[in-house]
C-alpha positions as a Python dict, from the first residue, in 0.01 Angstrom:
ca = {
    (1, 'X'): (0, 0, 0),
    (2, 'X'): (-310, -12, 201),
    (3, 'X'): (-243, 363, 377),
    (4, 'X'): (-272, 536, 88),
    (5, 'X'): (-573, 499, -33),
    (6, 'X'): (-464, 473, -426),
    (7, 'X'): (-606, 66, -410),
    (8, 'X'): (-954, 170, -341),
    (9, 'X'): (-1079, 83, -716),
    (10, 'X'): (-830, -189, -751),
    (11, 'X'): (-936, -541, -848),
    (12, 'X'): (-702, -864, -827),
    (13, 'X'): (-786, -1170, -970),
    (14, 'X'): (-599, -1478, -951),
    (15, 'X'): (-549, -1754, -1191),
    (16, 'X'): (-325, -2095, -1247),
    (17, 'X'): (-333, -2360, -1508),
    (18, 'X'): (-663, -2526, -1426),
    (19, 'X'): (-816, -2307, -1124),
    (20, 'X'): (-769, -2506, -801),
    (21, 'X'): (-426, -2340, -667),
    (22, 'X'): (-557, -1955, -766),
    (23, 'X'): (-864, -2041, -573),
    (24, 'X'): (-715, -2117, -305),
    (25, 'X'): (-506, -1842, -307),
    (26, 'X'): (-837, -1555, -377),
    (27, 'X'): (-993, -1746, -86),
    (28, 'X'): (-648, -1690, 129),
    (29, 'X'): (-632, -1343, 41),
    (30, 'X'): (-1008, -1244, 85),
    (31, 'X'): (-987, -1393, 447),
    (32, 'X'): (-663, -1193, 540),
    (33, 'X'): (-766, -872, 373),
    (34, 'X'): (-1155, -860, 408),
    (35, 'X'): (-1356, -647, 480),
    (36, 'X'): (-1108, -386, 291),
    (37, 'X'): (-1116, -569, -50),
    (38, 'X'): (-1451, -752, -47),
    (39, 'X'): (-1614, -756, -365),
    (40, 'X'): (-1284, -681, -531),
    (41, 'X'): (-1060, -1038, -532),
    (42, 'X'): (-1204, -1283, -808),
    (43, 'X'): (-1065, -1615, -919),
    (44, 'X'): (-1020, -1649, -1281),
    (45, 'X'): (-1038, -2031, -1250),
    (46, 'X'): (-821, -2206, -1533),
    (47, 'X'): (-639, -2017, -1775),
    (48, 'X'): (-668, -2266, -2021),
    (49, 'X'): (-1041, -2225, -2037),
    (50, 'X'): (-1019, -1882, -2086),
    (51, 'X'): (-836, -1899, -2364),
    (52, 'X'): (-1120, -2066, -2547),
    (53, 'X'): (-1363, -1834, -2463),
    (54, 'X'): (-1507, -1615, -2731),
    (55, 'X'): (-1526, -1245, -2682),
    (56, 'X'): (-1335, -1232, -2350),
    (57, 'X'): (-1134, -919, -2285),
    (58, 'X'): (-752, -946, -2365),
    (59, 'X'): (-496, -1094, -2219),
    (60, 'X'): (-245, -798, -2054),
    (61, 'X'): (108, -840, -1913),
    (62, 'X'): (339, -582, -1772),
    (63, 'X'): (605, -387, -1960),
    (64, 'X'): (890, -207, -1848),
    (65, 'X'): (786, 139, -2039),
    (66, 'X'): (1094, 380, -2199),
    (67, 'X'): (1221, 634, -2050),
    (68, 'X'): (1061, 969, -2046),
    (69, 'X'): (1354, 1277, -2250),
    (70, 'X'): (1411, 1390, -1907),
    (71, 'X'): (1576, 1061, -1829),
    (72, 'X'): (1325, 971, -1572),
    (73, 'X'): (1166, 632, -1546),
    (74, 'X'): (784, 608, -1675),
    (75, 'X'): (734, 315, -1470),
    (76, 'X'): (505, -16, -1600),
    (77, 'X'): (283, -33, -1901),
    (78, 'X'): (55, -312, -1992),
    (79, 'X'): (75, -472, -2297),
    (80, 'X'): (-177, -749, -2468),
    (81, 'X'): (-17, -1104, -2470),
    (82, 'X'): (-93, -1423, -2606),
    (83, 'X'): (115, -1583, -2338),
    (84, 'X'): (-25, -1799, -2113),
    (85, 'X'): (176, -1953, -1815),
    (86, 'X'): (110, -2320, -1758),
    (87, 'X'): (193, -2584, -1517),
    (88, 'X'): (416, -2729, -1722),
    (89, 'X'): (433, -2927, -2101),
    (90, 'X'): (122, -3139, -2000),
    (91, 'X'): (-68, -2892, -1979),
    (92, 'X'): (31, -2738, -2345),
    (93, 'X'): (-312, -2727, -2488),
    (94, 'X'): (-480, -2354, -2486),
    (95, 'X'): (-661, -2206, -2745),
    (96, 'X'): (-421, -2231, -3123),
    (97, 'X'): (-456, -1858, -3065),
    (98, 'X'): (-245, -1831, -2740),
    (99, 'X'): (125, -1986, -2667),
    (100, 'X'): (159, -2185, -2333),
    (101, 'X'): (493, -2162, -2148),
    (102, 'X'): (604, -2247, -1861),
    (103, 'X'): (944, -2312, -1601),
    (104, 'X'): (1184, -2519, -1722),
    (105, 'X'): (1316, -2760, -1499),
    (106, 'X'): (1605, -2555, -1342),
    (107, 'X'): (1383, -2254, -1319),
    (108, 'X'): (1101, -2467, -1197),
    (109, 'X'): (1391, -2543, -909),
    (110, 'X'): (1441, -2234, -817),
    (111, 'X'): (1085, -2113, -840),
    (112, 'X'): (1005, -2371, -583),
    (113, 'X'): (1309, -2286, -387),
    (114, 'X'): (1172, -1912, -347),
    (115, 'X'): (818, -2031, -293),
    (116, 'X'): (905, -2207, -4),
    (117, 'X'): (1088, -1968, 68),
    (118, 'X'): (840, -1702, 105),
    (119, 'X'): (530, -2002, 251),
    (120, 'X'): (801, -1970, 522),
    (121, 'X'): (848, -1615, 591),
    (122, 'X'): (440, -1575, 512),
    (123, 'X'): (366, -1816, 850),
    (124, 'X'): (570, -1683, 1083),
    (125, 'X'): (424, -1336, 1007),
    (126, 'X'): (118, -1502, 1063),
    (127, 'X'): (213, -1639, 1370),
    (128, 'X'): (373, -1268, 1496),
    (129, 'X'): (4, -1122, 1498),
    (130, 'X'): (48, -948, 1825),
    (131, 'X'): (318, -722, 1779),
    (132, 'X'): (341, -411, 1667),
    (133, 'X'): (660, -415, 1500),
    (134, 'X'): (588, -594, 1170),
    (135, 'X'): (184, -514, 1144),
    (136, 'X'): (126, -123, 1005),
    (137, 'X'): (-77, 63, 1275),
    (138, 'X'): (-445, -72, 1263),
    (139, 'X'): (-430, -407, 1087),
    (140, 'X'): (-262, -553, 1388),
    (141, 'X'): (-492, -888, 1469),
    (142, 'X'): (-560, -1078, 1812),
    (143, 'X'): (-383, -1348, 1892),
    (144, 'X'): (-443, -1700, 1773),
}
């Protein structure tokens, strides 16, 4: 949430199979959300480079973590994986260390499906850039 100020330290970084698509996507996202996290959005490049380079830090994926004895919810946990996602069989060639996976055909469907999906909903936000009712007070843009 950018309101509440817990984000200020954060760092995203993007990554894909070979680095073209998650550069795009850091450059997307450091033109929409710049000034706020300049200095802060890096692009991995290729995962499958990465994988072959010695002494980089861990891989990490999200867990869901146990419950606490209270019953309540501890929330995520990150977890070292050897996992990398891929574009698809090809593309099967990371380090021996590492495992490449990757959608399966009718996943890769539906994953497309919801990506289009979402490019969808994404523009026509963009195009809305004068209204107050779906841009949070202060991030509301000028008109195109």
């Amino acid at each position: 949430d950018e309101t509440d100020g817990d984000n200020d330290d954060a760092i995203l970084v993007t990554y894909c199979t070979v680095g073209y698509r998650s550069g795009r996507e850091a450059r997307r996202l450091l033109d929409e959300y710049s000034p706020e996290w300049k200095g802060r959005i890096y692009n991995l490049d290729g995962i499958l480079a990465y994988t072959f380079v010695e002494g980089a830090p861990p891989l990490v994926t999200t867990t869901s973590s146990s419950s606490t004895t209270d019953g309540k919810e501890k929330g995520l946990a990150l977890a070292p994986t050897n996992k990398v996602h891929t574009y698809g069989p090809t593309w099967d060639c990371a380090a021996p260390d590492y495992q490449a996976v990757w959608f399966e055909k009718t996943s890769f469907v539906g994953h497309a499906f919801q990506t289009i999906c979402l490019s969808i909903v994404r523009a026509v936000q963009h195009q809305c850039c004068s209204c107050f009712c779906c841009c949070p007070s202060g991030t509301r843009r000028s008109p195109h």
